[in-house]
Structures are given as structure tokens and as C-alpha cells.
XYZ file of C-alpha atoms in Angstrom:
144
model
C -7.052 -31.282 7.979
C -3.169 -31.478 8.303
C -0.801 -30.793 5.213
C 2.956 -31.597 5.417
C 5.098 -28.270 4.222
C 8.585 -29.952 3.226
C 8.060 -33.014 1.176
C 12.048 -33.501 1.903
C 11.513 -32.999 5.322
C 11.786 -37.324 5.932
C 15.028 -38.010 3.813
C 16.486 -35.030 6.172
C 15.918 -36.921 8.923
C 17.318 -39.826 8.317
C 20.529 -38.747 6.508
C 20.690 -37.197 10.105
C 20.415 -40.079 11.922
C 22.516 -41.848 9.660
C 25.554 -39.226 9.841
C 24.926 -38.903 13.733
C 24.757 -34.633 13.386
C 22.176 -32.899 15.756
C 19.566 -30.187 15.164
C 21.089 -26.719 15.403
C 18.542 -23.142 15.438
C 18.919 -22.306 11.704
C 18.786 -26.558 10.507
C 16.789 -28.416 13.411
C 16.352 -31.751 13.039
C 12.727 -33.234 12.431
C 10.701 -34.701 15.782
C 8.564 -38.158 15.082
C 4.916 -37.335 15.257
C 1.408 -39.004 14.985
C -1.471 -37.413 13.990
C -5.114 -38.785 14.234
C -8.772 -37.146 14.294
C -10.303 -38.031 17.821
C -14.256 -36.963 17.980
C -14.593 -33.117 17.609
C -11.003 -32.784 17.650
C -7.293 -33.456 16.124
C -4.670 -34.636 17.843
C -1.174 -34.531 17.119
C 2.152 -36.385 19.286
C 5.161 -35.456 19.490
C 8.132 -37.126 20.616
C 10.018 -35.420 22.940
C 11.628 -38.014 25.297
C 14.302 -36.025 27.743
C 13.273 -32.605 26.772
C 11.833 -30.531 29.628
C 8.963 -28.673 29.426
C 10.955 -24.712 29.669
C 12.907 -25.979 26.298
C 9.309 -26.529 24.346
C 8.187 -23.737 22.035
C 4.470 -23.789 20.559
C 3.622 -20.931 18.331
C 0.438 -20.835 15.859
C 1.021 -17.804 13.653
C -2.275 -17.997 10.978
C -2.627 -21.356 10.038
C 1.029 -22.781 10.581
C 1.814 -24.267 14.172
C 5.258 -24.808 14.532
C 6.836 -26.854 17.516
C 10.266 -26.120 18.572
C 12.429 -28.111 21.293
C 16.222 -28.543 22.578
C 17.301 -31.583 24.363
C 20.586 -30.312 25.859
C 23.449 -32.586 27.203
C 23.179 -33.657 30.976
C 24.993 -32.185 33.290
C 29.128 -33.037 32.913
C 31.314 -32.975 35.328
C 34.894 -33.585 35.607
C 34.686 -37.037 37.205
C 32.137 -37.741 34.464
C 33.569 -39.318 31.204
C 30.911 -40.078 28.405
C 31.205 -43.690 27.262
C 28.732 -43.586 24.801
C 26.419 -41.504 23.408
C 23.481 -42.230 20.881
C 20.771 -40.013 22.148
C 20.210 -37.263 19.704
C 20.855 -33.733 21.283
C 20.192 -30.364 19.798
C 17.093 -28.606 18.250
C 14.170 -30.226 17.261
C 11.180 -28.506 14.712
C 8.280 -29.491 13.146
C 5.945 -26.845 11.023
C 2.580 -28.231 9.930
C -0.256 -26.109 8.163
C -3.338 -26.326 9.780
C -6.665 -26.561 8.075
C -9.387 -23.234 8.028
C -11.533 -25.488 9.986
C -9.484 -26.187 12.734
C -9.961 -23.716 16.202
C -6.361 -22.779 16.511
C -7.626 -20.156 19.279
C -8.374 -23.247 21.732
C -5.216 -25.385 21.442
C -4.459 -27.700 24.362
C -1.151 -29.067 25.283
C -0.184 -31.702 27.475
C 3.267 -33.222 27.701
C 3.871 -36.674 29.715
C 6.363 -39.312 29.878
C 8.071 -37.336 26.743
C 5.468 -37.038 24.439
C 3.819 -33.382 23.852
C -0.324 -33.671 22.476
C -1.767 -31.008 21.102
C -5.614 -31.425 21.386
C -6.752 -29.016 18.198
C -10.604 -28.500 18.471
C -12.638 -28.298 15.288
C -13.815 -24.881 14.439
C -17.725 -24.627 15.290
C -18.496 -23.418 11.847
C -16.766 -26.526 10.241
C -19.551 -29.310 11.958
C -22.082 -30.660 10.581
C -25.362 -28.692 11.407
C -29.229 -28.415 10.320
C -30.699 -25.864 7.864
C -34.409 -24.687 7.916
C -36.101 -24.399 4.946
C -39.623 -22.367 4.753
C -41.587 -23.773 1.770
C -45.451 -24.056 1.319
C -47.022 -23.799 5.288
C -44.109 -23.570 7.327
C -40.753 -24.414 8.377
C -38.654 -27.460 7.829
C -35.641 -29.076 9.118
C -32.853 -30.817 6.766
C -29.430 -31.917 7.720
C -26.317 -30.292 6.186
């Protein structure tokens, strides 16, 4: 149901985390997600740890839902002098092609404790249903 779009997409993100550079808008770095079939519906995680919920961007445009997010520095002051500093900032972006079957018009998202879920129902016409067949004396039921 879910097809990754950049097969190079991975060995981006770790030369990034290896050479310590952050996402920018026109080369965001890649967010960690999971994605798993629950019931009548897909879900996919995002981590998002530290990003708040006004810097989150979900668009589905046809079939391709792409996330965007910014983790900005904290607030600095002049008494404040950073010590260290591993957390990646920057832009974040994930693009993932969504199946015909999915119901991209009924998308939920929830976002707690960092991590963003997208609940993506399957499309009605996509489930399993039953087919009558009319064949010497009446109808008859058969599973599709």
C-alpha cells in the first residue's frame, strides 16, 4: 500500500548525521518513520520529538502525502552559552506515494509526546465484499 520514492533517500540520512549538517527548505533532511496496516486502516509514525505542532505541514496532493517539519533552536539569550549541541535542527521531509486504495479524503492526524500518526483509512471500494450471482432459480451469494 506504501511505496518509497527515493531509493537514496536512507544513505542521505545518514551521511547527514554523520557530517552533523541540518535539513534546510530546498535539501531537508529525512524524519524516522514506521509504517504498519492496523484493521481497516494504515498507519504511519513519524518522529518529530521537539517540533511543535504550528511547524508541521501535511499535504496529500493525488496520491503523494508529503510531511514537512522545522525544529528551530530554543530560545538564546545572552546569558545563555550553548555547551553542546547534538539535537538535529532544521527541516525535516518525508514524501511517500500512497496506494489507489487508500481514502486519502479521511486522513487523521494525531501528534503526542513527538510522534505525528497518520491514521489512513482504506478506500471502501478496496474491501473485500460479496457478489450475487443469478443462475438457474434465483439469486446467490459468493465472496469476493
Amino acid at each position: 500500500m506504501l511505496m518509497r520514492t527515493d531509493p537514496f533517500r536512507e544513505m542521505d540520512r545518514i551521511v547527514q548525521q554523520l557530517s552533523g549538517t541540518s535539513g534546510t527548505w530546498s535539501k531537508p533532511s529525512v524524519m524516522p518513520m514506521d509504517a504498519y496496516r492496523d484493521g481497516d486502516a494504515y498507519v504511519i509514525a513519524f518522529d518529530l520529538p521537539g517540533v511543535s505542532t504550528e511547524a508541521i505541514d501535511i499535504d496529500v496532493e493525488r496520491n503523494m502525502l508529503t510531511v514537512k517539519a522545522e525544529r528551530r533552536p530554543a530560545l538564546k539569550t545572552d546569558s545563555v552559552k550553548m555547551e553542546l549541541s547534538e539535537r538535529p535542527l532544521g527541516v525535516f521531509s518525508r514524501q511517500i506515494m500512497l496506494a489507489d486504495t487508500l481514502d486519502t479524503e479521511h486522513i487523521e492526524a494525531d501528534y503526542d509526546a513527538g510522534v505525528l500518526t497518520l491514521r489512513i483509512p482504506i478506500a471502501e471500494r478496496a474491501k473485500p465484499r460479496k457478489i450475487s450471482i443469478r443462475a438457474d432459480g434465483g439469486p446467490k451469494q459468493i465472496s469476493a
